[in-house]
Amino acid sequence: MPLAAALCFLAGLVVGPFVGIIVDRAVERESPEAHLRCQHCGQSLGAGSLVPLRSWFARCPNGHRSQRYPIVDITTAVTFAVMGWVFGFSWQLWPYLGFGLLLVAMSVIDFETKLLVDILTFPTLGAMLFAVLALSAPNDFAEGIAPALWAGGLYGLFFLIVYRVYPAGMGFGDVKLAPSLGLAVGWLYDDSFIAVNRMLYAVVIGLLLGGVVGILAKRSRKAEVPFGPFMALGTLLLIATSAPAGI
């Protein structure tokens, strides 16, 4: 596990700049290009900005330095390391790395724009559904399908109810993200009751983290805090402390 975590951390640093491209272009649905752009003025940082760590120190032609890209790279690397630590070199590592990559991109976008865009939430849900339905049985983990579907469905239903009751408390993007998070948590277990129970832990952790930060932001008169990244963090913490039944 430590070796897998270390290699995944390095892989995350390599993949980080490409996650940065997603963050930079997904909201406006722009075509991806082989370079990063300054988050302040939109000027290209050059093709060399895709070299790992180089974007941390790059300046655009106007002299700006973007703080976004070190955050994206480090968050991607840490997320990948968590997946490597939990799954080792098992078959489940690969879909969870893809899930983690998309989770980082959506979280950063949500922090910056207060948006969880359909161009990422729906493909994430589709990819997780495909992974659960297509990869479980061939890898002798058919018993993981039902727990994943139960957790994903109930997670989505819970946030839909919360949104309908108190729409000011969260955006509909959070509702769209929730089923993917439930699938990711539920797929770790071969018992539906345990999967739903752990899904509830993820809900509580996300609500607590988001609530505390939201209260602190209001006291300091800062801007409204998005809830999506805390849902993602709660899910990541659940994955990090779980012992997957499928491996």
JSON list of C-alpha atoms in Angstrom, two decimals:
[
{"chain": "A", "resi": 1, "resn": "MET", "atom": "CA", "xyz": [0.00, 0.00, 0.00]},
{"chain": "A", "resi": 2, "resn": "PRO", "atom": "CA", "xyz": [2.71, 2.62, 0.78]},
{"chain": "A", "resi": 3, "resn": "LEU", "atom": "CA", "xyz": [4.36, 1.97, -2.61]},
{"chain": "A", "resi": 4, "resn": "ALA", "atom": "CA", "xyz": [1.04, 2.30, -4.42]},
{"chain": "A", "resi": 5, "resn": "ALA", "atom": "CA", "xyz": [0.28, 5.52, -2.51]},
{"chain": "A", "resi": 6, "resn": "ALA", "atom": "CA", "xyz": [3.69, 7.00, -3.36]},
{"chain": "A", "resi": 7, "resn": "LEU", "atom": "CA", "xyz": [3.42, 6.13, -7.05]},
{"chain": "A", "resi": 8, "resn": "CYS", "atom": "CA", "xyz": [-0.13, 7.45, -7.20]},
{"chain": "A", "resi": 9, "resn": "PHE", "atom": "CA", "xyz": [1.02, 10.69, -5.55]},
{"chain": "A", "resi": 10, "resn": "LEU", "atom": "CA", "xyz": [3.62, 11.16, -8.28]},
{"chain": "A", "resi": 11, "resn": "ALA", "atom": "CA", "xyz": [1.04, 10.27, -10.92]},
{"chain": "A", "resi": 12, "resn": "GLY", "atom": "CA", "xyz": [-1.24, 12.92, -9.44]},
{"chain": "A", "resi": 13, "resn": "LEU", "atom": "CA", "xyz": [1.46, 15.56, -9.88]},
{"chain": "A", "resi": 14, "resn": "VAL", "atom": "CA", "xyz": [1.82, 14.53, -13.51]},
{"chain": "A", "resi": 15, "resn": "VAL", "atom": "CA", "xyz": [-1.94, 14.51, -14.13]},
{"chain": "A", "resi": 16, "resn": "GLY", "atom": "CA", "xyz": [-2.52, 17.74, -12.16]},
{"chain": "A", "resi": 17, "resn": "PRO", "atom": "CA", "xyz": [-1.87, 20.14, -15.07]},
{"chain": "A", "resi": 18, "resn": "PHE", "atom": "CA", "xyz": [-4.44, 18.30, -17.20]},
{"chain": "A", "resi": 19, "resn": "VAL", "atom": "CA", "xyz": [-6.96, 18.62, -14.37]},
{"chain": "A", "resi": 20, "resn": "GLY", "atom": "CA", "xyz": [-6.09, 22.32, -14.45]},
{"chain": "A", "resi": 21, "resn": "ILE", "atom": "CA", "xyz": [-7.15, 22.42, -18.11]},
{"chain": "A", "resi": 22, "resn": "ILE", "atom": "CA", "xyz": [-10.53, 20.96, -17.13]},
{"chain": "A", "resi": 23, "resn": "VAL", "atom": "CA", "xyz": [-10.92, 23.54, -14.35]},
{"chain": "A", "resi": 24, "resn": "ASP", "atom": "CA", "xyz": [-9.95, 26.35, -16.69]},
{"chain": "A", "resi": 25, "resn": "ARG", "atom": "CA", "xyz": [-12.33, 25.45, -19.52]},
{"chain": "A", "resi": 26, "resn": "ALA", "atom": "CA", "xyz": [-15.25, 23.35, -18.23]},
{"chain": "A", "resi": 27, "resn": "VAL", "atom": "CA", "xyz": [-17.48, 26.20, -17.03]},
{"chain": "A", "resi": 28, "resn": "GLU", "atom": "CA", "xyz": [-17.52, 27.91, -20.43]},
{"chain": "A", "resi": 29, "resn": "ARG", "atom": "CA", "xyz": [-17.42, 24.54, -22.23]},
{"chain": "A", "resi": 30, "resn": "GLU", "atom": "CA", "xyz": [-14.37, 25.61, -24.21]},
{"chain": "A", "resi": 31, "resn": "SER", "atom": "CA", "xyz": [-12.32, 23.13, -26.20]},
{"chain": "A", "resi": 32, "resn": "PRO", "atom": "CA", "xyz": [-9.26, 21.83, -24.34]},
{"chain": "A", "resi": 33, "resn": "GLU", "atom": "CA", "xyz": [-5.87, 23.13, -25.46]},
{"chain": "A", "resi": 34, "resn": "ALA", "atom": "CA", "xyz": [-2.38, 21.92, -24.60]},
{"chain": "A", "resi": 35, "resn": "HIS", "atom": "CA", "xyz": [-1.52, 24.73, -22.21]},
{"chain": "A", "resi": 36, "resn": "LEU", "atom": "CA", "xyz": [-2.73, 26.37, -19.04]},
{"chain": "A", "resi": 37, "resn": "ARG", "atom": "CA", "xyz": [-4.03, 29.92, -18.90]},
{"chain": "A", "resi": 38, "resn": "CYS", "atom": "CA", "xyz": [-3.63, 32.67, -16.36]},
{"chain": "A", "resi": 39, "resn": "GLN", "atom": "CA", "xyz": [-6.65, 32.66, -14.07]},
{"chain": "A", "resi": 40, "resn": "HIS", "atom": "CA", "xyz": [-6.50, 36.47, -13.87]},
{"chain": "A", "resi": 41, "resn": "CYS", "atom": "CA", "xyz": [-6.29, 37.59, -17.49]},
{"chain": "A", "resi": 42, "resn": "GLY", "atom": "CA", "xyz": [-6.63, 34.40, -19.55]},
{"chain": "A", "resi": 43, "resn": "GLN", "atom": "CA", "xyz": [-3.23, 34.68, -21.22]},
{"chain": "A", "resi": 44, "resn": "SER", "atom": "CA", "xyz": [-1.55, 31.41, -22.14]},
{"chain": "A", "resi": 45, "resn": "LEU", "atom": "CA", "xyz": [1.20, 30.15, -19.85]},
{"chain": "A", "resi": 46, "resn": "GLY", "atom": "CA", "xyz": [2.71, 28.20, -22.75]},
{"chain": "A", "resi": 47, "resn": "ALA", "atom": "CA", "xyz": [2.93, 24.49, -23.49]},
{"chain": "A", "resi": 48, "resn": "GLY", "atom": "CA", "xyz": [5.64, 24.21, -20.84]},
{"chain": "A", "resi": 49, "resn": "SER", "atom": "CA", "xyz": [2.99, 24.85, -18.19]},
{"chain": "A", "resi": 50, "resn": "LEU", "atom": "CA", "xyz": [1.94, 21.19, -18.54]},
{"chain": "A", "resi": 51, "resn": "VAL", "atom": "CA", "xyz": [5.30, 20.07, -17.21]},
{"chain": "A", "resi": 52, "resn": "PRO", "atom": "CA", "xyz": [4.71, 18.93, -13.59]},
{"chain": "A", "resi": 53, "resn": "LEU", "atom": "CA", "xyz": [5.39, 21.67, -11.01]},
{"chain": "A", "resi": 54, "resn": "ARG", "atom": "CA", "xyz": [6.41, 24.22, -13.64]},
{"chain": "A", "resi": 55, "resn": "SER", "atom": "CA", "xyz": [3.05, 26.02, -13.56]},
{"chain": "A", "resi": 56, "resn": "TRP", "atom": "CA", "xyz": [3.62, 26.74, -9.86]},
{"chain": "A", "resi": 57, "resn": "PHE", "atom": "CA", "xyz": [6.22, 29.36, -10.79]},
{"chain": "A", "resi": 58, "resn": "ALA", "atom": "CA", "xyz": [5.04, 30.42, -14.24]},
{"chain": "A", "resi": 59, "resn": "ARG", "atom": "CA", "xyz": [3.99, 33.99, -14.91]},
{"chain": "A", "resi": 60, "resn": "CYS", "atom": "CA", "xyz": [1.75, 35.09, -17.76]},
{"chain": "A", "resi": 61, "resn": "PRO", "atom": "CA", "xyz": [2.86, 37.82, -20.23]},
{"chain": "A", "resi": 62, "resn": "ASN", "atom": "CA", "xyz": [1.15, 40.36, -17.95]},
{"chain": "A", "resi": 63, "resn": "GLY", "atom": "CA", "xyz": [3.20, 39.26, -14.95]},
{"chain": "A", "resi": 64, "resn": "HIS", "atom": "CA", "xyz": [0.45, 37.43, -13.05]},
{"chain": "A", "resi": 65, "resn": "ARG", "atom": "CA", "xyz": [1.10, 34.21, -11.15]},
{"chain": "A", "resi": 66, "resn": "SER", "atom": "CA", "xyz": [-1.86, 31.82, -10.81]},
{"chain": "A", "resi": 67, "resn": "GLN", "atom": "CA", "xyz": [-2.39, 30.28, -7.38]},
{"chain": "A", "resi": 68, "resn": "ARG", "atom": "CA", "xyz": [-4.97, 27.86, -8.76]},
{"chain": "A", "resi": 69, "resn": "TYR", "atom": "CA", "xyz": [-2.57, 25.41, -10.36]},
{"chain": "A", "resi": 70, "resn": "PRO", "atom": "CA", "xyz": [-0.43, 24.48, -7.33]},
{"chain": "A", "resi": 71, "resn": "ILE", "atom": "CA", "xyz": [-3.68, 23.85, -5.44]},
{"chain": "A", "resi": 72, "resn": "VAL", "atom": "CA", "xyz": [-5.01, 21.67, -8.26]},
{"chain": "A", "resi": 73, "resn": "ASP", "atom": "CA", "xyz": [-1.76, 19.69, -8.54]},
{"chain": "A", "resi": 74, "resn": "ILE", "atom": "CA", "xyz": [-1.37, 19.09, -4.81]},
{"chain": "A", "resi": 75, "resn": "THR", "atom": "CA", "xyz": [-5.03, 18.20, -4.31]},
{"chain": "A", "resi": 76, "resn": "THR", "atom": "CA", "xyz": [-4.91, 15.77, -7.23]},
{"chain": "A", "resi": 77, "resn": "ALA", "atom": "CA", "xyz": [-1.71, 14.19, -5.91]},
{"chain": "A", "resi": 78, "resn": "VAL", "atom": "CA", "xyz": [-3.12, 13.78, -2.38]},
{"chain": "A", "resi": 79, "resn": "THR", "atom": "CA", "xyz": [-6.40, 12.36, -3.72]},
{"chain": "A", "resi": 80, "resn": "PHE", "atom": "CA", "xyz": [-4.51, 9.88, -5.90]},
{"chain": "A", "resi": 81, "resn": "ALA", "atom": "CA", "xyz": [-2.31, 8.91, -2.93]},
{"chain": "A", "resi": 82, "resn": "VAL", "atom": "CA", "xyz": [-5.40, 8.19, -0.82]},
{"chain": "A", "resi": 83, "resn": "MET", "atom": "CA", "xyz": [-6.75, 5.92, -3.56]},
{"chain": "A", "resi": 84, "resn": "GLY", "atom": "CA", "xyz": [-3.39, 4.16, -3.85]},
{"chain": "A", "resi": 85, "resn": "TRP", "atom": "CA", "xyz": [-3.22, 3.65, -0.08]},
{"chain": "A", "resi": 86, "resn": "VAL", "atom": "CA", "xyz": [-6.74, 2.21, 0.09]},
{"chain": "A", "resi": 87, "resn": "PHE", "atom": "CA", "xyz": [-6.81, 0.06, -3.05]},
{"chain": "A", "resi": 88, "resn": "GLY", "atom": "CA", "xyz": [-3.17, -0.80, -3.67]},
{"chain": "A", "resi": 89, "resn": "PHE", "atom": "CA", "xyz": [-2.70, -2.13, -7.20]},
{"chain": "A", "resi": 90, "resn": "SER", "atom": "CA", "xyz": [-6.13, -3.79, -7.29]},
{"chain": "A", "resi": 91, "resn": "TRP", "atom": "CA", "xyz": [-8.68, -3.51, -10.09]},
{"chain": "A", "resi": 92, "resn": "GLN", "atom": "CA", "xyz": [-10.72, -0.98, -8.11]},
{"chain": "A", "resi": 93, "resn": "LEU", "atom": "CA", "xyz": [-7.84, 1.51, -8.06]},
{"chain": "A", "resi": 94, "resn": "TRP", "atom": "CA", "xyz": [-8.34, 2.60, -11.66]},
{"chain": "A", "resi": 95, "resn": "PRO", "atom": "CA", "xyz": [-12.01, 3.66, -11.57]},
{"chain": "A", "resi": 96, "resn": "TYR", "atom": "CA", "xyz": [-11.44, 5.41, -8.25]},
{"chain": "A", "resi": 97, "resn": "LEU", "atom": "CA", "xyz": [-8.49, 7.35, -9.69]},
{"chain": "A", "resi": 98, "resn": "GLY", "atom": "CA", "xyz": [-10.76, 8.58, -12.47]},
{"chain": "A", "resi": 99, "resn": "PHE", "atom": "CA", "xyz": [-13.43, 9.42, -9.92]},
{"chain": "A", "resi": 100, "resn": "GLY", "atom": "CA", "xyz": [-10.90, 11.30, -7.79]},
{"chain": "A", "resi": 101, "resn": "LEU", "atom": "CA", "xyz": [-9.66, 13.30, -10.79]},
{"chain": "A", "resi": 102, "resn": "LEU", "atom": "CA", "xyz": [-13.16, 14.49, -11.63]},
{"chain": "A", "resi": 103, "resn": "LEU", "atom": "CA", "xyz": [-13.89, 15.18, -7.96]},
{"chain": "A", "resi": 104, "resn": "VAL", "atom": "CA", "xyz": [-10.89, 17.51, -7.71]},
{"chain": "A", "resi": 105, "resn": "ALA", "atom": "CA", "xyz": [-11.88, 19.38, -10.86]},
{"chain": "A", "resi": 106, "resn": "MET", "atom": "CA", "xyz": [-15.47, 19.86, -9.70]},
{"chain": "A", "resi": 107, "resn": "SER", "atom": "CA", "xyz": [-14.42, 20.94, -6.21]},
{"chain": "A", "resi": 108, "resn": "VAL", "atom": "CA", "xyz": [-12.01, 23.60, -7.46]},
{"chain": "A", "resi": 109, "resn": "ILE", "atom": "CA", "xyz": [-14.58, 24.92, -9.95]},
{"chain": "A", "resi": 110, "resn": "ASP", "atom": "CA", "xyz": [-17.22, 25.03, -7.21]},
{"chain": "A", "resi": 111, "resn": "PHE", "atom": "CA", "xyz": [-14.90, 27.00, -4.91]},
{"chain": "A", "resi": 112, "resn": "GLU", "atom": "CA", "xyz": [-14.15, 29.52, -7.64]},
{"chain": "A", "resi": 113, "resn": "THR", "atom": "CA", "xyz": [-17.54, 29.91, -9.31]},
{"chain": "A", "resi": 114, "resn": "LYS", "atom": "CA", "xyz": [-20.12, 28.38, -6.90]},
{"chain": "A", "resi": 115, "resn": "LEU", "atom": "CA", "xyz": [-21.11, 26.09, -9.78]},
{"chain": "A", "resi": 116, "resn": "LEU", "atom": "CA", "xyz": [-21.15, 22.33, -10.27]},
{"chain": "A", "resi": 117, "resn": "VAL", "atom": "CA", "xyz": [-21.43, 22.14, -14.03]},
{"chain": "A", "resi": 118, "resn": "ASP", "atom": "CA", "xyz": [-23.45, 19.49, -15.88]},
{"chain": "A", "resi": 119, "resn": "ILE", "atom": "CA", "xyz": [-20.55, 18.83, -18.24]},
{"chain": "A", "resi": 120, "resn": "LEU", "atom": "CA", "xyz": [-18.74, 17.21, -15.28]},
{"chain": "A", "resi": 121, "resn": "THR", "atom": "CA", "xyz": [-21.47, 16.02, -12.89]},
{"chain": "A", "resi": 122, "resn": "PHE", "atom": "CA", "xyz": [-23.33, 13.93, -15.46]},
{"chain": "A", "resi": 123, "resn": "PRO", "atom": "CA", "xyz": [-20.24, 12.24, -16.97]},
{"chain": "A", "resi": 124, "resn": "THR", "atom": "CA", "xyz": [-19.03, 11.46, -13.44]},
{"chain": "A", "resi": 125, "resn": "LEU", "atom": "CA", "xyz": [-22.35, 9.79, -12.64]},
{"chain": "A", "resi": 126, "resn": "GLY", "atom": "CA", "xyz": [-22.31, 7.91, -15.92]},
{"chain": "A", "resi": 127, "resn": "ALA", "atom": "CA", "xyz": [-18.74, 6.74, -15.41]},
{"chain": "A", "resi": 128, "resn": "MET", "atom": "CA", "xyz": [-19.44, 5.52, -11.87]},
{"chain": "A", "resi": 129, "resn": "LEU", "atom": "CA", "xyz": [-22.58, 3.69, -12.97]},
{"chain": "A", "resi": 130, "resn": "PHE", "atom": "CA", "xyz": [-20.67, 2.06, -15.81]},
{"chain": "A", "resi": 131, "resn": "ALA", "atom": "CA", "xyz": [-17.85, 1.02, -13.48]},
{"chain": "A", "resi": 132, "resn": "VAL", "atom": "CA", "xyz": [-20.22, -0.48, -10.91]},
{"chain": "A", "resi": 133, "resn": "LEU", "atom": "CA", "xyz": [-22.34, -2.34, -13.46]},
{"chain": "A", "resi": 134, "resn": "ALA", "atom": "CA", "xyz": [-19.60, -3.41, -15.86]},
{"chain": "A", "resi": 135, "resn": "LEU", "atom": "CA", "xyz": [-16.62, -4.13, -13.61]},
{"chain": "A", "resi": 136, "resn": "SER", "atom": "CA", "xyz": [-18.14, -5.73, -10.51]},
{"chain": "A", "resi": 137, "resn": "ALA", "atom": "CA", "xyz": [-19.17, -9.15, -11.82]},
{"chain": "A", "resi": 138, "resn": "PRO", "atom": "CA", "xyz": [-16.07, -9.79, -14.00]},
{"chain": "A", "resi": 139, "resn": "ASN", "atom": "CA", "xyz": [-13.94, -9.15, -10.90]},
{"chain": "A", "resi": 140, "resn": "ASP", "atom": "CA", "xyz": [-15.99, -11.45, -8.64]},
{"chain": "A", "resi": 141, "resn": "PHE", "atom": "CA", "xyz": [-17.68, -8.58, -6.84]},
{"chain": "A", "resi": 142, "resn": "ALA", "atom": "CA", "xyz": [-21.25, -8.81, -8.10]},
{"chain": "A", "resi": 143, "resn": "GLU", "atom": "CA", "xyz": [-22.44, -8.43, -4.50]},
{"chain": "A", "resi": 144, "resn": "GLY", "atom": "CA", "xyz": [-21.12, -4.86, -4.57]},
{"chain": "A", "resi": 145, "resn": "ILE", "atom": "CA", "xyz": [-23.63, -3.71, -7.20]},
{"chain": "A", "resi": 146, "resn": "ALA", "atom": "CA", "xyz": [-26.72, -3.48, -4.98]},
{"chain": "A", "resi": 147, "resn": "PRO", "atom": "CA", "xyz": [-24.97, -1.63, -2.12]},
{"chain": "A", "resi": 148, "resn": "ALA", "atom": "CA", "xyz": [-23.58, 0.91, -4.58]},
{"chain": "A", "resi": 149, "resn": "LEU", "atom": "CA", "xyz": [-26.97, 1.51, -6.20]},
{"chain": "A", "resi": 150, "resn": "TRP", "atom": "CA", "xyz": [-28.75, 1.80, -2.85]},
{"chain": "A", "resi": 151, "resn": "ALA", "atom": "CA", "xyz": [-26.20, 4.26, -1.48]},
{"chain": "A", "resi": 152, "resn": "GLY", "atom": "CA", "xyz": [-26.16, 6.30, -4.69]},
{"chain": "A", "resi": 153, "resn": "GLY", "atom": "CA", "xyz": [-29.94, 6.45, -4.94]},
{"chain": "A", "resi": 154, "resn": "LEU", "atom": "CA", "xyz": [-30.52, 7.35, -1.30]},
{"chain": "A", "resi": 155, "resn": "TYR", "atom": "CA", "xyz": [-27.71, 9.92, -1.27]},
{"chain": "A", "resi": 156, "resn": "GLY", "atom": "CA", "xyz": [-29.24, 11.64, -4.28]},
{"chain": "A", "resi": 157, "resn": "LEU", "atom": "CA", "xyz": [-32.76, 11.43, -2.82]},
{"chain": "A", "resi": 158, "resn": "PHE", "atom": "CA", "xyz": [-31.62, 12.91, 0.50]},
{"chain": "A", "resi": 159, "resn": "PHE", "atom": "CA", "xyz": [-30.08, 15.97, -1.11]},
{"chain": "A", "resi": 160, "resn": "LEU", "atom": "CA", "xyz": [-33.03, 16.37, -3.46]},
{"chain": "A", "resi": 161, "resn": "ILE", "atom": "CA", "xyz": [-35.36, 16.52, -0.43]},
{"chain": "A", "resi": 162, "resn": "VAL", "atom": "CA", "xyz": [-33.07, 18.99, 1.34]},
{"chain": "A", "resi": 163, "resn": "TYR", "atom": "CA", "xyz": [-32.97, 21.13, -1.80]},
{"chain": "A", "resi": 164, "resn": "ARG", "atom": "CA", "xyz": [-36.75, 21.12, -2.13]},
{"chain": "A", "resi": 165, "resn": "VAL", "atom": "CA", "xyz": [-37.28, 21.95, 1.54]},
{"chain": "A", "resi": 166, "resn": "TYR", "atom": "CA", "xyz": [-34.55, 24.59, 1.80]},
{"chain": "A", "resi": 167, "resn": "PRO", "atom": "CA", "xyz": [-33.34, 25.62, -1.70]},
{"chain": "A", "resi": 168, "resn": "ALA", "atom": "CA", "xyz": [-31.34, 28.52, -0.30]},
{"chain": "A", "resi": 169, "resn": "GLY", "atom": "CA", "xyz": [-29.10, 26.08, 1.56]},
{"chain": "A", "resi": 170, "resn": "MET", "atom": "CA", "xyz": [-27.51, 24.47, -1.51]},
{"chain": "A", "resi": 171, "resn": "GLY", "atom": "CA", "xyz": [-27.51, 24.53, -5.27]},
{"chain": "A", "resi": 172, "resn": "PHE", "atom": "CA", "xyz": [-29.08, 21.95, -7.56]},
{"chain": "A", "resi": 173, "resn": "GLY", "atom": "CA", "xyz": [-25.57, 21.04, -8.69]},
{"chain": "A", "resi": 174, "resn": "ASP", "atom": "CA", "xyz": [-25.03, 19.48, -5.26]},
{"chain": "A", "resi": 175, "resn": "VAL", "atom": "CA", "xyz": [-28.07, 17.27, -5.89]},
{"chain": "A", "resi": 176, "resn": "LYS", "atom": "CA", "xyz": [-26.60, 16.17, -9.24]},
{"chain": "A", "resi": 177, "resn": "LEU", "atom": "CA", "xyz": [-23.25, 15.37, -7.62]},
{"chain": "A", "resi": 178, "resn": "ALA", "atom": "CA", "xyz": [-24.66, 13.37, -4.69]},
{"chain": "A", "resi": 179, "resn": "PRO", "atom": "CA", "xyz": [-25.52, 10.09, -6.51]},
{"chain": "A", "resi": 180, "resn": "SER", "atom": "CA", "xyz": [-21.94, 9.74, -7.77]},
{"chain": "A", "resi": 181, "resn": "LEU", "atom": "CA", "xyz": [-20.61, 10.17, -4.24]},
{"chain": "A", "resi": 182, "resn": "GLY", "atom": "CA", "xyz": [-23.07, 7.60, -2.92]},
{"chain": "A", "resi": 183, "resn": "LEU", "atom": "CA", "xyz": [-22.04, 5.12, -5.61]},
{"chain": "A", "resi": 184, "resn": "ALA", "atom": "CA", "xyz": [-18.37, 5.62, -4.74]},
{"chain": "A", "resi": 185, "resn": "VAL", "atom": "CA", "xyz": [-19.00, 4.99, -1.03]},
{"chain": "A", "resi": 186, "resn": "GLY", "atom": "CA", "xyz": [-21.48, 2.15, -1.48]},
{"chain": "A", "resi": 187, "resn": "TRP", "atom": "CA", "xyz": [-19.29, 0.24, -3.95]},
{"chain": "A", "resi": 188, "resn": "LEU", "atom": "CA", "xyz": [-16.78, -0.37, -1.19]},
{"chain": "A", "resi": 189, "resn": "TYR", "atom": "CA", "xyz": [-19.11, -2.82, 0.57]},
{"chain": "A", "resi": 190, "resn": "ASP", "atom": "CA", "xyz": [-20.88, -6.09, -0.12]},
{"chain": "A", "resi": 191, "resn": "ASP", "atom": "CA", "xyz": [-23.74, -5.37, 2.30]},
{"chain": "A", "resi": 192, "resn": "SER", "atom": "CA", "xyz": [-26.40, -2.78, 1.44]},
{"chain": "A", "resi": 193, "resn": "PHE", "atom": "CA", "xyz": [-27.16, -1.91, 5.07]},
{"chain": "A", "resi": 194, "resn": "ILE", "atom": "CA", "xyz": [-23.50, -1.19, 5.82]},
{"chain": "A", "resi": 195, "resn": "ALA", "atom": "CA", "xyz": [-23.17, 0.80, 2.57]},
{"chain": "A", "resi": 196, "resn": "VAL", "atom": "CA", "xyz": [-26.14, 3.02, 3.40]},
{"chain": "A", "resi": 197, "resn": "ASN", "atom": "CA", "xyz": [-24.87, 3.44, 6.96]},
{"chain": "A", "resi": 198, "resn": "ARG", "atom": "CA", "xyz": [-21.48, 4.61, 5.70]},
{"chain": "A", "resi": 199, "resn": "MET", "atom": "CA", "xyz": [-23.19, 6.87, 3.19]},
{"chain": "A", "resi": 200, "resn": "LEU", "atom": "CA", "xyz": [-24.93, 8.57, 6.11]},
{"chain": "A", "resi": 201, "resn": "TYR", "atom": "CA", "xyz": [-21.52, 9.12, 7.71]},
{"chain": "A", "resi": 202, "resn": "ALA", "atom": "CA", "xyz": [-20.42, 10.88, 4.53]},
{"chain": "A", "resi": 203, "resn": "VAL", "atom": "CA", "xyz": [-23.53, 13.08, 4.70]},
{"chain": "A", "resi": 204, "resn": "VAL", "atom": "CA", "xyz": [-22.85, 14.02, 8.33]},
{"chain": "A", "resi": 205, "resn": "ILE", "atom": "CA", "xyz": [-19.17, 14.75, 7.71]},
{"chain": "A", "resi": 206, "resn": "GLY", "atom": "CA", "xyz": [-19.98, 16.93, 4.69]},
{"chain": "A", "resi": 207, "resn": "LEU", "atom": "CA", "xyz": [-22.70, 18.82, 6.55]},
{"chain": "A", "resi": 208, "resn": "LEU", "atom": "CA", "xyz": [-20.48, 19.41, 9.59]},
{"chain": "A", "resi": 209, "resn": "LEU", "atom": "CA", "xyz": [-17.49, 20.59, 7.57]},
{"chain": "A", "resi": 210, "resn": "GLY", "atom": "CA", "xyz": [-19.61, 22.80, 5.33]},
{"chain": "A", "resi": 211, "resn": "GLY", "atom": "CA", "xyz": [-21.58, 24.16, 8.29]},
{"chain": "A", "resi": 212, "resn": "VAL", "atom": "CA", "xyz": [-18.51, 25.08, 10.33]},
{"chain": "A", "resi": 213, "resn": "VAL", "atom": "CA", "xyz": [-16.74, 26.77, 7.42]},
{"chain": "A", "resi": 214, "resn": "GLY", "atom": "CA", "xyz": [-19.98, 28.55, 6.44]},
{"chain": "A", "resi": 215, "resn": "ILE", "atom": "CA", "xyz": [-20.40, 29.94, 9.96]},
{"chain": "A", "resi": 216, "resn": "LEU", "atom": "CA", "xyz": [-16.78, 31.12, 10.03]},
{"chain": "A", "resi": 217, "resn": "ALA", "atom": "CA", "xyz": [-17.20, 32.75, 6.62]},
{"chain": "A", "resi": 218, "resn": "LYS", "atom": "CA", "xyz": [-20.29, 34.65, 7.77]},
{"chain": "A", "resi": 219, "resn": "ARG", "atom": "CA", "xyz": [-18.56, 35.84, 10.92]},
{"chain": "A", "resi": 220, "resn": "SER", "atom": "CA", "xyz": [-15.63, 37.14, 8.90]},
{"chain": "A", "resi": 221, "resn": "ARG", "atom": "CA", "xyz": [-18.02, 38.59, 6.29]},
{"chain": "A", "resi": 222, "resn": "LYS", "atom": "CA", "xyz": [-16.46, 36.55, 3.51]},
{"chain": "A", "resi": 223, "resn": "ALA", "atom": "CA", "xyz": [-18.25, 35.32, 0.42]},
{"chain": "A", "resi": 224, "resn": "GLU", "atom": "CA", "xyz": [-20.73, 32.45, 0.52]},
{"chain": "A", "resi": 225, "resn": "VAL", "atom": "CA", "xyz": [-19.03, 29.05, 0.85]},
{"chain": "A", "resi": 226, "resn": "PRO", "atom": "CA", "xyz": [-19.99, 26.35, -1.70]},
{"chain": "A", "resi": 227, "resn": "PHE", "atom": "CA", "xyz": [-21.10, 23.00, -0.28]},
{"chain": "A", "resi": 228, "resn": "GLY", "atom": "CA", "xyz": [-19.92, 20.66, -3.05]},
{"chain": "A", "resi": 229, "resn": "PRO", "atom": "CA", "xyz": [-16.25, 20.52, -2.01]},
{"chain": "A", "resi": 230, "resn": "PHE", "atom": "CA", "xyz": [-17.26, 19.49, 1.53]},
{"chain": "A", "resi": 231, "resn": "MET", "atom": "CA", "xyz": [-19.47, 16.73, 0.16]},
{"chain": "A", "resi": 232, "resn": "ALA", "atom": "CA", "xyz": [-16.44, 15.59, -1.84]},
{"chain": "A", "resi": 233, "resn": "LEU", "atom": "CA", "xyz": [-14.14, 15.81, 1.19]},
{"chain": "A", "resi": 234, "resn": "GLY", "atom": "CA", "xyz": [-16.56, 13.80, 3.32]},
{"chain": "A", "resi": 235, "resn": "THR", "atom": "CA", "xyz": [-16.62, 11.12, 0.63]},
{"chain": "A", "resi": 236, "resn": "LEU", "atom": "CA", "xyz": [-12.84, 11.08, 0.35]},
{"chain": "A", "resi": 237, "resn": "LEU", "atom": "CA", "xyz": [-12.49, 10.69, 4.14]},
{"chain": "A", "resi": 238, "resn": "LEU", "atom": "CA", "xyz": [-14.93, 7.75, 4.07]},
{"chain": "A", "resi": 239, "resn": "ILE", "atom": "CA", "xyz": [-12.94, 6.10, 1.28]},
{"chain": "A", "resi": 240, "resn": "ALA", "atom": "CA", "xyz": [-9.68, 6.72, 3.13]},
{"chain": "A", "resi": 241, "resn": "THR", "atom": "CA", "xyz": [-10.96, 4.98, 6.28]},
{"chain": "A", "resi": 242, "resn": "SER", "atom": "CA", "xyz": [-12.66, 2.08, 4.54]},
{"chain": "A", "resi": 243, "resn": "ALA", "atom": "CA", "xyz": [-11.52, -1.47, 3.91]},
{"chain": "A", "resi": 244, "resn": "PRO", "atom": "CA", "xyz": [-12.92, -2.29, 0.43]},
{"chain": "A", "resi": 245, "resn": "ALA", "atom": "CA", "xyz": [-14.73, -5.62, 0.24]},
{"chain": "A", "resi": 246, "resn": "GLY", "atom": "CA", "xyz": [-14.11, -5.98, -3.49]},
{"chain": "A", "resi": 247, "resn": "ILE", "atom": "CA", "xyz": [-10.35, -6.56, -3.27]}
]
